[in-house]
Tab-separated table of C-alpha atoms and ligand atoms in Angstrom:
chain	number	residue	atom	x	y	z
A	1	MET	CA	-117.678	49.596	-52.164
A	2	ALA	CA	-115.710	50.525	-55.076
A	3	THR	CA	-113.349	48.153	-56.810
A	4	LEU	CA	-110.886	48.195	-59.430
A	5	ALA	CA	-110.240	45.079	-61.380
A	6	LEU	CA	-106.652	45.227	-62.181
A	7	PHE	CA	-106.473	41.579	-62.973
A	8	ASP	CA	-109.454	39.765	-63.994
A	9	GLY	CA	-108.223	36.079	-64.187
A	10	PRO	CA	-106.769	33.940	-67.007
A	11	ARG	CA	-108.609	33.557	-70.134
A	12	THR	CA	-107.495	29.884	-71.842
A	13	LEU	CA	-107.461	30.881	-75.907
A	14	ALA	CA	-106.739	26.820	-76.726
A	15	ASP	CA	-104.820	24.043	-75.443
A	16	GLY	CA	-101.448	25.460	-74.054
A	17	ALA	CA	-102.400	29.117	-74.319
A	18	VAL	CA	-103.192	31.351	-72.004
A	19	TRP	CA	-104.155	35.283	-71.987
A	20	LEU	CA	-103.325	36.727	-68.254
A	21	PRO	CA	-105.259	40.467	-68.769
A	22	GLY	CA	-103.321	43.107	-66.617
A	23	PHE	CA	-100.881	40.825	-65.132
A	24	ALA	CA	-97.830	43.076	-65.603
A	25	LEU	CA	-99.822	45.995	-64.748
A	26	PRO	CA	-98.502	46.404	-61.196
A	27	ASP	CA	-94.830	46.859	-62.829
A	28	ASP	CA	-95.486	48.874	-66.102
A	29	ARG	CA	-93.681	51.867	-64.966
A	30	ALA	CA	-90.409	49.686	-63.756
A	31	LEU	CA	-91.116	47.375	-66.776
A	32	LEU	CA	-90.555	50.799	-68.809
A	33	ALA	CA	-87.686	52.348	-67.099
A	34	ALA	CA	-85.852	49.158	-67.552
A	35	VAL	CA	-87.018	49.348	-71.147
A	36	GLU	CA	-85.281	52.987	-71.613
A	37	GLN	CA	-82.042	51.884	-70.128
A	38	ILE	CA	-81.797	49.017	-72.728
A	39	VAL	CA	-82.273	50.678	-75.722
A	40	ALA	CA	-80.016	53.423	-74.519
A	41	ILE	CA	-77.274	50.666	-75.223
A	42	ALA	CA	-79.001	48.651	-77.805
A	43	PRO	CA	-81.810	51.014	-79.841
A	44	PHE	CA	-84.319	49.906	-81.724
A	45	ARG	CA	-83.946	49.199	-84.998
A	46	HIS	CA	-85.706	47.956	-88.356
A	47	LEU	CA	-84.512	44.371	-89.113
A	48	GLU	CA	-84.293	43.305	-93.008
A	49	THR	CA	-86.256	40.123	-93.571
A	50	PRO	CA	-84.067	37.351	-95.353
A	51	GLY	CA	-86.172	38.282	-98.114
A	52	GLY	CA	-84.935	41.894	-98.516
A	53	LEU	CA	-88.101	43.785	-96.879
A	54	ARG	CA	-87.840	45.949	-93.956
A	55	MET	CA	-89.798	45.192	-91.178
A	56	SER	CA	-92.234	47.966	-89.637
A	57	VAL	CA	-91.588	46.881	-86.236
A	58	ALA	CA	-88.525	48.161	-84.596
A	59	MET	CA	-86.613	45.651	-82.208
A	60	SER	CA	-84.327	45.433	-79.618
A	61	ASN	CA	-82.900	42.566	-77.097
A	62	CYS	CA	-81.916	41.847	-73.929
A	63	GLY	CA	-80.684	38.389	-72.427
A	64	ALA	CA	-78.125	36.307	-73.148
A	65	CYS	CA	-78.891	36.061	-76.954
A	66	GLY	CA	-81.281	38.446	-79.204
A	67	TRP	CA	-83.315	37.534	-82.150
A	68	VAL	CA	-82.080	38.875	-85.270
A	69	SER	CA	-82.916	38.919	-88.730
A	70	ASP	CA	-81.056	39.886	-91.934
A	71	ARG	CA	-80.233	38.807	-95.696
A	72	ARG	CA	-78.944	35.867	-94.219
A	73	GLY	CA	-81.953	34.327	-91.952
A	74	TYR	CA	-83.386	34.568	-88.817
A	75	ARG	CA	-81.671	33.438	-85.875
A	76	TYR	CA	-80.130	34.282	-82.056
A	77	GLU	CA	-76.989	36.054	-81.595
A	78	ASN	CA	-74.960	36.537	-78.339
A	79	ARG	CA	-73.989	40.020	-79.440
A	80	ASP	CA	-75.840	42.706	-80.993
A	81	PRO	CA	-74.889	42.891	-84.580
A	82	LEU	CA	-74.874	46.795	-84.296
A	83	SER	CA	-72.192	47.543	-81.688
A	84	GLY	CA	-70.689	44.080	-81.634
A	85	LYS	CA	-71.299	43.833	-78.021
A	86	PRO	CA	-73.151	41.665	-75.702
A	87	TRP	CA	-76.680	42.767	-75.470
A	88	PRO	CA	-77.825	43.999	-71.903
A	89	ALA	CA	-78.257	41.436	-69.655
A	90	MET	CA	-82.116	40.562	-68.747
A	91	PRO	CA	-83.459	42.543	-65.868
A	92	PRO	CA	-84.259	40.560	-62.758
A	93	LEU	CA	-87.693	42.175	-63.089
A	94	PHE	CA	-88.178	40.848	-66.644
A	95	ARG	CA	-87.171	37.549	-65.610
A	96	SER	CA	-89.147	37.186	-62.468
A	97	LEU	CA	-92.485	38.895	-64.463
A	98	ALA	CA	-91.956	35.835	-67.248
A	99	THR	CA	-91.346	33.234	-64.978
A	100	ASN	CA	-94.275	33.927	-62.885
A	101	ALA	CA	-96.093	34.372	-65.825
A	102	ALA	CA	-95.692	31.083	-66.919
A	103	ALA	CA	-95.989	29.636	-63.729
A	104	SER	CA	-99.485	30.646	-63.756
A	105	ALA	CA	-100.203	29.307	-66.959
A	106	GLY	CA	-98.882	25.972	-66.214
A	107	PHE	CA	-95.570	26.351	-67.041
A	108	PRO	CA	-93.619	26.239	-63.517
A	109	ASP	CA	-90.089	25.384	-65.228
A	110	PHE	CA	-89.915	28.278	-67.988
A	111	ALA	CA	-85.804	29.557	-67.747
A	112	PRO	CA	-85.892	32.393	-70.589
A	113	ASP	CA	-82.545	33.522	-71.746
A	114	ALA	CA	-83.878	35.800	-74.429
A	115	CYS	CA	-86.233	38.800	-74.220
A	116	LEU	CA	-87.017	40.343	-77.849
A	117	ILE	CA	-88.298	44.082	-77.510
A	118	ASN	CA	-90.773	45.055	-80.278
A	119	ARG	CA	-91.971	48.638	-80.640
A	120	TYR	CA	-94.766	49.435	-82.782
A	121	LEU	CA	-95.634	53.036	-84.048
A	122	PRO	CA	-99.133	53.487	-85.444
A	123	GLY	CA	-99.166	51.663	-89.325
A	124	ALA	CA	-96.555	48.763	-87.848
A	125	LYS	CA	-97.579	45.197	-88.299
A	126	LEU	CA	-96.488	41.954	-87.604
A	127	SER	CA	-97.440	39.120	-90.408
A	128	LEU	CA	-99.019	35.958	-89.415
A	129	HIS	CA	-95.771	33.644	-88.292
A	130	GLN	CA	-94.747	30.788	-86.125
A	131	ASP	CA	-92.185	31.319	-83.316
A	132	ARG	CA	-89.638	28.463	-84.326
A	133	ASP	CA	-86.066	29.774	-84.296
A	134	GLU	CA	-85.702	28.391	-80.865
A	135	GLN	CA	-84.048	24.679	-80.012
A	136	ASP	CA	-86.726	23.885	-77.144
A	137	PHE	CA	-90.389	23.525	-78.240
A	138	THR	CA	-91.063	22.409	-74.949
A	139	GLN	CA	-90.453	25.722	-73.286
A	140	PRO	CA	-93.220	28.192	-73.759
A	141	ILE	CA	-93.104	32.186	-74.848
A	142	VAL	CA	-94.196	34.996	-72.641
A	143	SER	CA	-95.515	38.191	-74.552
A	144	VAL	CA	-96.189	41.240	-72.367
A	145	SER	CA	-97.736	44.282	-73.903
A	146	LEU	CA	-97.439	47.918	-72.876
A	147	GLY	CA	-98.698	51.183	-74.382
A	148	LEU	CA	-101.116	51.185	-77.118
A	149	PRO	CA	-103.657	48.310	-77.944
A	150	ALA	CA	-103.103	46.278	-80.523
A	151	THR	CA	-104.831	43.387	-82.429
A	152	PHE	CA	-103.181	40.072	-81.787
A	153	GLN	CA	-104.271	37.424	-84.479
A	154	PHE	CA	-103.782	33.631	-82.877
A	155	GLY	CA	-103.899	31.135	-85.377
A	156	GLY	CA	-103.557	27.189	-85.668
A	157	LEU	CA	-100.746	25.246	-86.298
A	158	LYS	CA	-101.421	25.647	-90.203
A	159	ARG	CA	-101.403	29.147	-91.949
A	160	PRO	CA	-104.750	28.981	-93.444
A	161	ASP	CA	-106.383	27.931	-90.192
A	162	PRO	CA	-108.966	29.962	-88.955
A	163	VAL	CA	-107.600	33.171	-86.459
A	164	GLN	CA	-109.018	34.532	-83.073
A	165	ARG	CA	-108.543	38.292	-82.836
A	166	LEU	CA	-107.803	39.540	-79.511
A	167	PRO	CA	-107.770	43.175	-78.050
A	168	LEU	CA	-104.493	43.186	-76.142
A	169	ILE	CA	-104.192	46.232	-73.833
A	170	HIS	CA	-101.635	47.684	-71.914
A	171	GLY	CA	-100.389	45.197	-69.112
A	172	ASP	CA	-101.707	42.238	-70.930
A	173	VAL	CA	-99.520	39.338	-70.624
A	174	VAL	CA	-99.848	35.746	-73.305
A	175	VAL	CA	-98.390	32.641	-72.636
A	176	TRP	CA	-98.168	29.903	-74.954
A	177	GLY	CA	-96.594	26.530	-75.137
A	178	ALA	CA	-97.159	22.380	-75.138
A	179	ALA	CA	-99.782	22.030	-77.967
A	180	ALA	CA	-99.813	25.746	-79.115
A	181	ARG	CA	-96.120	26.481	-79.104
A	182	LEU	CA	-96.074	26.519	-83.055
A	183	ARG	CA	-99.247	28.149	-83.476
A	184	PHE	CA	-99.385	30.815	-86.123
A	185	HIS	CA	-99.691	34.218	-84.497
A	186	GLY	CA	-99.592	37.890	-85.696
A	187	VAL	CA	-100.521	41.611	-84.713
A	188	LEU	CA	-102.885	43.805	-87.191
A	189	ALA	CA	-101.861	47.089	-88.283
A	190	MET	CA	-101.385	49.146	-85.357
A	191	LYS	CA	-104.148	52.312	-84.651
A	192	ALA	CA	-103.251	55.681	-84.220
A	193	GLY	CA	-103.603	56.651	-80.574
A	194	VAL	CA	-101.966	57.979	-77.680
A	195	HIS	CA	-101.135	56.156	-74.111
A	196	PRO	CA	-100.882	58.085	-70.939
A	197	LEU	CA	-97.316	56.267	-70.098
A	198	LEU	CA	-95.780	55.602	-73.511
A	199	GLY	CA	-97.369	58.005	-75.965
A	200	ALA	CA	-98.114	56.790	-79.556
A	201	GLN	CA	-96.503	53.566	-79.512
A	202	ARG	CA	-96.904	50.107	-78.066
A	203	ILE	CA	-93.678	47.922	-76.937
A	204	ASN	CA	-94.058	44.153	-76.308
A	205	LEU	CA	-91.883	42.215	-74.527
A	206	THR	CA	-91.202	38.629	-76.199
A	207	PHE	CA	-89.409	36.018	-73.707
A	208	ARG	CA	-88.227	32.915	-75.129
A	209	ARG	CA	-85.726	30.456	-74.090
A	210	ALA	CA	-83.644	30.313	-77.350
A	211	ARG	CA	-81.113	27.535	-76.802
B	301	MD6	C1	-96.232	41.310	-80.346
B	301	MD6	N1	-95.621	38.894	-80.493
B	301	MD6	O1	-97.097	40.976	-79.646
B	301	MD6	C2	-95.728	40.020	-81.108
B	301	MD6	N2	-94.640	35.486	-80.407
B	301	MD6	O2	-95.835	42.307	-80.378
B	301	MD6	C3	-95.177	37.647	-81.095
B	301	MD6	O3	-95.073	37.417	-82.218
B	301	MD6	C4	-95.405	36.759	-80.154
B	301	MD6	O4	-96.828	37.592	-78.914
B	301	MD6	C5	-94.861	34.303	-79.994
B	301	MD6	C6	-96.138	34.183	-78.742
B	301	MD6	C7	-96.377	35.111	-78.210
B	301	MD6	C8	-96.373	36.641	-79.403
B	302	FE	FE1	-93.792	35.682	-82.593
């Protein structure tokens, strides 16, 4: 009998970090429709780092607060600085996907209040960093990949620690928390390509409890 593997099971990356291949696949079209609605209100923009560099990844947010960067630093804001209005609400599907993924990775109490939406075009990258602008490091992070594949770098608790390279594809979800919460990670420069649903881009949804 022919079978179609939509979800080949979780893969533990480290204590507290789990890769869930294909976990978001059943929702891909609905997730992308919701992203379109959000960015019609809060458009993708290239933020400036505190050091004055333009980020190659374009970003937006939904939820009670959103991650922003400018010359004054990295932080969460209740309003979109471009419009002065609150960020669009987090769609119920986003919240349920994130909490279901967290629960299946061993975090049954995840309560996200922020969803950062990252858009990568070919060439865009995200340097090795820690996610440390949130108040409660007992809450995990849930990261959803859509569109073009990307090579995700997953390091240790210190920047020079060795990194694993994960080939994340459309529909993959990665959950990190507990002992892995402050691991360094990043995304290598995106290769050119065309995805059937998204064309020449990768969209990443990063869910967090910021406050
Ligand atoms: C990305 N993700 O995959 C960027 N951070 O496009 C992140 O920076 C990230 O995937 C914390 C935990 C998971 C992530
Ligand atoms: Fe991150």
